[in-house]
CSV table of C-alpha atoms in Angstrom, one decimal:
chain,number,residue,atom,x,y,z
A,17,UNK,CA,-61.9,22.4,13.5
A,18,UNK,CA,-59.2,19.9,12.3
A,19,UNK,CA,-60.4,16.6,11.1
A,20,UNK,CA,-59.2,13.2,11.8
A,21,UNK,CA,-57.5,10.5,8.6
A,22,UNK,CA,-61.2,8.3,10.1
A,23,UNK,CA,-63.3,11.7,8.9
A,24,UNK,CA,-62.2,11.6,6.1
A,25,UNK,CA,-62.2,8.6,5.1
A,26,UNK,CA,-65.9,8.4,6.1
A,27,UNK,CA,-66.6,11.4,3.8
A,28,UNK,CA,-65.0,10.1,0.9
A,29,UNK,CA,-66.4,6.7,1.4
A,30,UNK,CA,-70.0,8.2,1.5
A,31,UNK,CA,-69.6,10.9,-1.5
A,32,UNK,CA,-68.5,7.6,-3.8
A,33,UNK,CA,-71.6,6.0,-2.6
A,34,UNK,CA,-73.8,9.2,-3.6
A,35,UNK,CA,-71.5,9.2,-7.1
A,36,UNK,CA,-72.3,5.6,-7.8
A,37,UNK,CA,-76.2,6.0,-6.9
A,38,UNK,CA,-76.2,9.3,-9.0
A,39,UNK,CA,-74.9,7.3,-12.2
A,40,UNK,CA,-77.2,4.7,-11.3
A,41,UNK,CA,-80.5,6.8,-10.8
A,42,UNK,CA,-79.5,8.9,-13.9
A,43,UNK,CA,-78.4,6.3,-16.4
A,44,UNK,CA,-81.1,3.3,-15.3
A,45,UNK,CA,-83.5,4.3,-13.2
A,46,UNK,CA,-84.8,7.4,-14.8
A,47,UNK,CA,-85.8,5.4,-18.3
A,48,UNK,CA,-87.1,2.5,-16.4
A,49,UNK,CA,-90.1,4.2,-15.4
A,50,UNK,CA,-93.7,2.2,-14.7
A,51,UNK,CA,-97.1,3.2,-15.7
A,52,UNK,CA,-95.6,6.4,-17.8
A,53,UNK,CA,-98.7,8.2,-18.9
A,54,UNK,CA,-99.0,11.1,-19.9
A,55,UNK,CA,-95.0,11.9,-19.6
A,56,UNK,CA,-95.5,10.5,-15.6
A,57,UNK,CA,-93.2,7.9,-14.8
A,58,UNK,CA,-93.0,6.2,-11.4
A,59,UNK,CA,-89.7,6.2,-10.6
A,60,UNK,CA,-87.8,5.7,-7.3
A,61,UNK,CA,-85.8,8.6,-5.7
A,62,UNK,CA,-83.0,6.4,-4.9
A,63,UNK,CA,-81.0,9.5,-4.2
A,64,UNK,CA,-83.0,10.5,-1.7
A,65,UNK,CA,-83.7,7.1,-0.1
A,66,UNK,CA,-79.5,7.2,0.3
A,67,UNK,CA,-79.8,9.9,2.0
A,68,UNK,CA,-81.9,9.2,4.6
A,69,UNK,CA,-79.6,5.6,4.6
A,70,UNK,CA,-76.8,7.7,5.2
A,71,UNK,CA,-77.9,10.0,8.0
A,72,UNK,CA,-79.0,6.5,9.8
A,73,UNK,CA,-75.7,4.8,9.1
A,74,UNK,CA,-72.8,7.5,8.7
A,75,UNK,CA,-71.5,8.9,12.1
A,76,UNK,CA,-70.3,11.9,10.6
A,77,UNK,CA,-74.1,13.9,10.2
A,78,UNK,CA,-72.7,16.8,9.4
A,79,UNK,CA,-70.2,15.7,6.8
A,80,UNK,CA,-72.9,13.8,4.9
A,81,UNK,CA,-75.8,16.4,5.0
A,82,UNK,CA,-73.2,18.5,3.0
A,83,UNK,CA,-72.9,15.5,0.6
A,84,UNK,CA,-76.7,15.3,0.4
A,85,UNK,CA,-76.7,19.1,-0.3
A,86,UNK,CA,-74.1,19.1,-2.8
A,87,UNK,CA,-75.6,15.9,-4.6
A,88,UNK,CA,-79.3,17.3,-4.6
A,89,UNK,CA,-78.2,20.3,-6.7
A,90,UNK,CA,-76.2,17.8,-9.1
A,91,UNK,CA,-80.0,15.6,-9.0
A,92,UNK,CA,-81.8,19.3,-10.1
A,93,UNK,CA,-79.1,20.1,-12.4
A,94,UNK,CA,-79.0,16.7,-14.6
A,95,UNK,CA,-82.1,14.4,-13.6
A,96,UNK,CA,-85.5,15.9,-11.8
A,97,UNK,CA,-87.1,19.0,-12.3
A,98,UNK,CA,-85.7,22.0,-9.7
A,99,UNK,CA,-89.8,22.1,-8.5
A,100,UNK,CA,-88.8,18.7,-6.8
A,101,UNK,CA,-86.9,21.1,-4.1
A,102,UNK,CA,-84.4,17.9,-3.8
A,103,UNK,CA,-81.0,20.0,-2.0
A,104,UNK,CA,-83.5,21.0,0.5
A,105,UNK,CA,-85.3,17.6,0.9
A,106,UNK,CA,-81.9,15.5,0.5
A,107,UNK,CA,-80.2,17.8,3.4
A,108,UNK,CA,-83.1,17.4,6.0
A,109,UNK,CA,-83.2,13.6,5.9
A,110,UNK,CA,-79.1,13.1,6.1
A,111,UNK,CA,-79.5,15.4,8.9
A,112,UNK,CA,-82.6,14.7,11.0
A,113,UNK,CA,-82.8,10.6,9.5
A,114,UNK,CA,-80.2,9.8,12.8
A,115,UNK,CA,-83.3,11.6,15.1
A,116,UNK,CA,-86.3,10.0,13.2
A,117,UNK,CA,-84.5,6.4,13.7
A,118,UNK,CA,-84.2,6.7,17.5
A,119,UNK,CA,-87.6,6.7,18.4
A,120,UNK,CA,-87.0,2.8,17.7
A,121,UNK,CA,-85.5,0.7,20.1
A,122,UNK,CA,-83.2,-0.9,16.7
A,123,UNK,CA,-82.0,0.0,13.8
A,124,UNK,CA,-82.4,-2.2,11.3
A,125,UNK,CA,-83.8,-2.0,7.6
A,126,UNK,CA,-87.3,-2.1,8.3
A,127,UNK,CA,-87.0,0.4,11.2
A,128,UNK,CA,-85.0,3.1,8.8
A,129,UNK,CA,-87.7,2.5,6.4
A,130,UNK,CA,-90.3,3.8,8.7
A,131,UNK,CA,-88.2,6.7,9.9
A,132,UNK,CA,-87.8,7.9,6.3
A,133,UNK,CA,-91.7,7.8,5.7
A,134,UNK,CA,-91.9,11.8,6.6
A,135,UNK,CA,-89.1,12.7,4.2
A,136,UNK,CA,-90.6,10.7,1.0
A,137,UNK,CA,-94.1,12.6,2.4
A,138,UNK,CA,-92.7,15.6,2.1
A,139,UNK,CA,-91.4,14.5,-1.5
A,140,UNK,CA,-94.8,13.4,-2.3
A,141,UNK,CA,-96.5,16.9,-1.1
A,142,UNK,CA,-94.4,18.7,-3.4
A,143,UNK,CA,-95.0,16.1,-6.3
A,144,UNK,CA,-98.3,16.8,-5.9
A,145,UNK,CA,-97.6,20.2,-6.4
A,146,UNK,CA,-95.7,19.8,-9.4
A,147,UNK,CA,-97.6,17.5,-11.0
A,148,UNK,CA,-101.1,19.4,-10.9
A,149,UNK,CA,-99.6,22.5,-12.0
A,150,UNK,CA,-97.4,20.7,-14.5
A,151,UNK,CA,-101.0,18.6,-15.9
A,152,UNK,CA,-103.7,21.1,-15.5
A,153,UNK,CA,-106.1,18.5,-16.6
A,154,UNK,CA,-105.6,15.8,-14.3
A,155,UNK,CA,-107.5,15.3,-11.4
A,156,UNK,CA,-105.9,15.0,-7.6
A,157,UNK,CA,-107.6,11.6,-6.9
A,158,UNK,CA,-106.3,10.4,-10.7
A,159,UNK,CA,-102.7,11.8,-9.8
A,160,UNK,CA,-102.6,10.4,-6.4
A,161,UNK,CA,-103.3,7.0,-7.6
A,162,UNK,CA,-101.4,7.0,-10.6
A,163,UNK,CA,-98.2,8.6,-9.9
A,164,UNK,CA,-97.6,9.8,-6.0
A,165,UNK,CA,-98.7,7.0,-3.8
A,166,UNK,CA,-97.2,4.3,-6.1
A,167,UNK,CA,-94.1,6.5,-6.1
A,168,UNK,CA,-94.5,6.9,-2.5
A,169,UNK,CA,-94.2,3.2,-2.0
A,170,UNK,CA,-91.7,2.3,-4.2
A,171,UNK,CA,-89.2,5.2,-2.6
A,172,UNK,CA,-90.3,3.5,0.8
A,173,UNK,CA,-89.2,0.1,-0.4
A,174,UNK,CA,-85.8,1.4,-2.2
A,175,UNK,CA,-84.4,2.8,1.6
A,176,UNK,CA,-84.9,-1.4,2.4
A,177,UNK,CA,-82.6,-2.2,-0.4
A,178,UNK,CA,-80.6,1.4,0.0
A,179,UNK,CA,-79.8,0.5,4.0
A,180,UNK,CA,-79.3,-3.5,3.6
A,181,UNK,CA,-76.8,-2.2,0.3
A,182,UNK,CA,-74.8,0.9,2.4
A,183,UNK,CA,-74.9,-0.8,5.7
A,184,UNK,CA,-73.3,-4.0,4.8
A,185,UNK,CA,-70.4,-1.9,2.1
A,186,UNK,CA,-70.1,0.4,5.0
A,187,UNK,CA,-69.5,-2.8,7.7
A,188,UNK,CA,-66.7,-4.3,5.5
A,189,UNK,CA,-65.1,-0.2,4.6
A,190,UNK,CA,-64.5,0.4,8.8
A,191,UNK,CA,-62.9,-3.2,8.7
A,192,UNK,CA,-60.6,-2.5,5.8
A,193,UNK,CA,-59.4,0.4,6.6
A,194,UNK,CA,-59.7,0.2,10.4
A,195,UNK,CA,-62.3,3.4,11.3
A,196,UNK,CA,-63.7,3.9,14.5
């Protein structure tokens, strides 16, 4: 399968993206945590929020669930623990975010924010997970209060920013260089 000069363009455009949110979620984000007790920050997965972004906006599904894939290992590798299953969570929402989305009539920030609520529920499941095996002592109803639902939110809130952020760099990329 040959691809066209528009391809890959798109790719490269999108793997920058991942690159830039990568530095920015591993550099920033991570030590800005809120309400860290007990070593649990709440933290954004803004890396996973992109995804999802990018399986909305990027025509190329294919081409940026590979991205997702690739840049989930890289996330295991240098920033959350490998429990957090993040290739497999960042692949299925660049590839199945386009689907959830089209149950709306629009697609618009709010509406991508929605669509993305059973990828960061799947993220919270196995956070769950990981925390109560990780904290023996802490109760479910302490950890769901104190880490997963505020975490829940705040992921929920960063694919607002993430899609108002991608869509509008992406809007002024296919003008520059003339995509499709």
């Amino acid at each position: 399968m040959k691809t066209t000069d528009s391809t890959k363009k798109t790719r490269v455009f999108f793997s920058i993206v991942f690159l830039l949110v990568f530095f920015v979620n591993a550099s920033i984000i991570a030590y800005i945590g809120a309400g860290s007790e007990g070593g649990n920050a709440v933290v954004p997965d803004l890396l996973l929020a992109l995804a999802a972004v990018c399986g909305i906006i990027c025509p190329d599904v294919k081409g940026v669930s590979v991205i997702a894939l690739v840049f989930g290992v890289i996330s295991d590798v240098f920033i959350t623990p490998p429990a957090h299953l993040s290739p497999f969570l960042f692949f299925i929402a660049a590839y199945f975010a386009k689907k959830t989305v089209n149950i709306f009539t629009r697609t618009n920030a709010l509406t991508a924010a929605l669509a993305s609520v059973p990828f960061f529920l799947i993220r919270a499941f196995v956070g769950s997970i990981y925390v109560m095996s990780e904290y023996k002592e802490s109760a479910l109803s302490e950890v769901l209060k104190k880490t997963i639902l505020p975490e829940f939110a705040l992921n929920v809130l960063s694919v607002v920013v993430m899609y108002l952020i991608v869509n509008f760099l992406y809007k002024k990329f296919k003008r520059r260089f003339y995509l499709m």
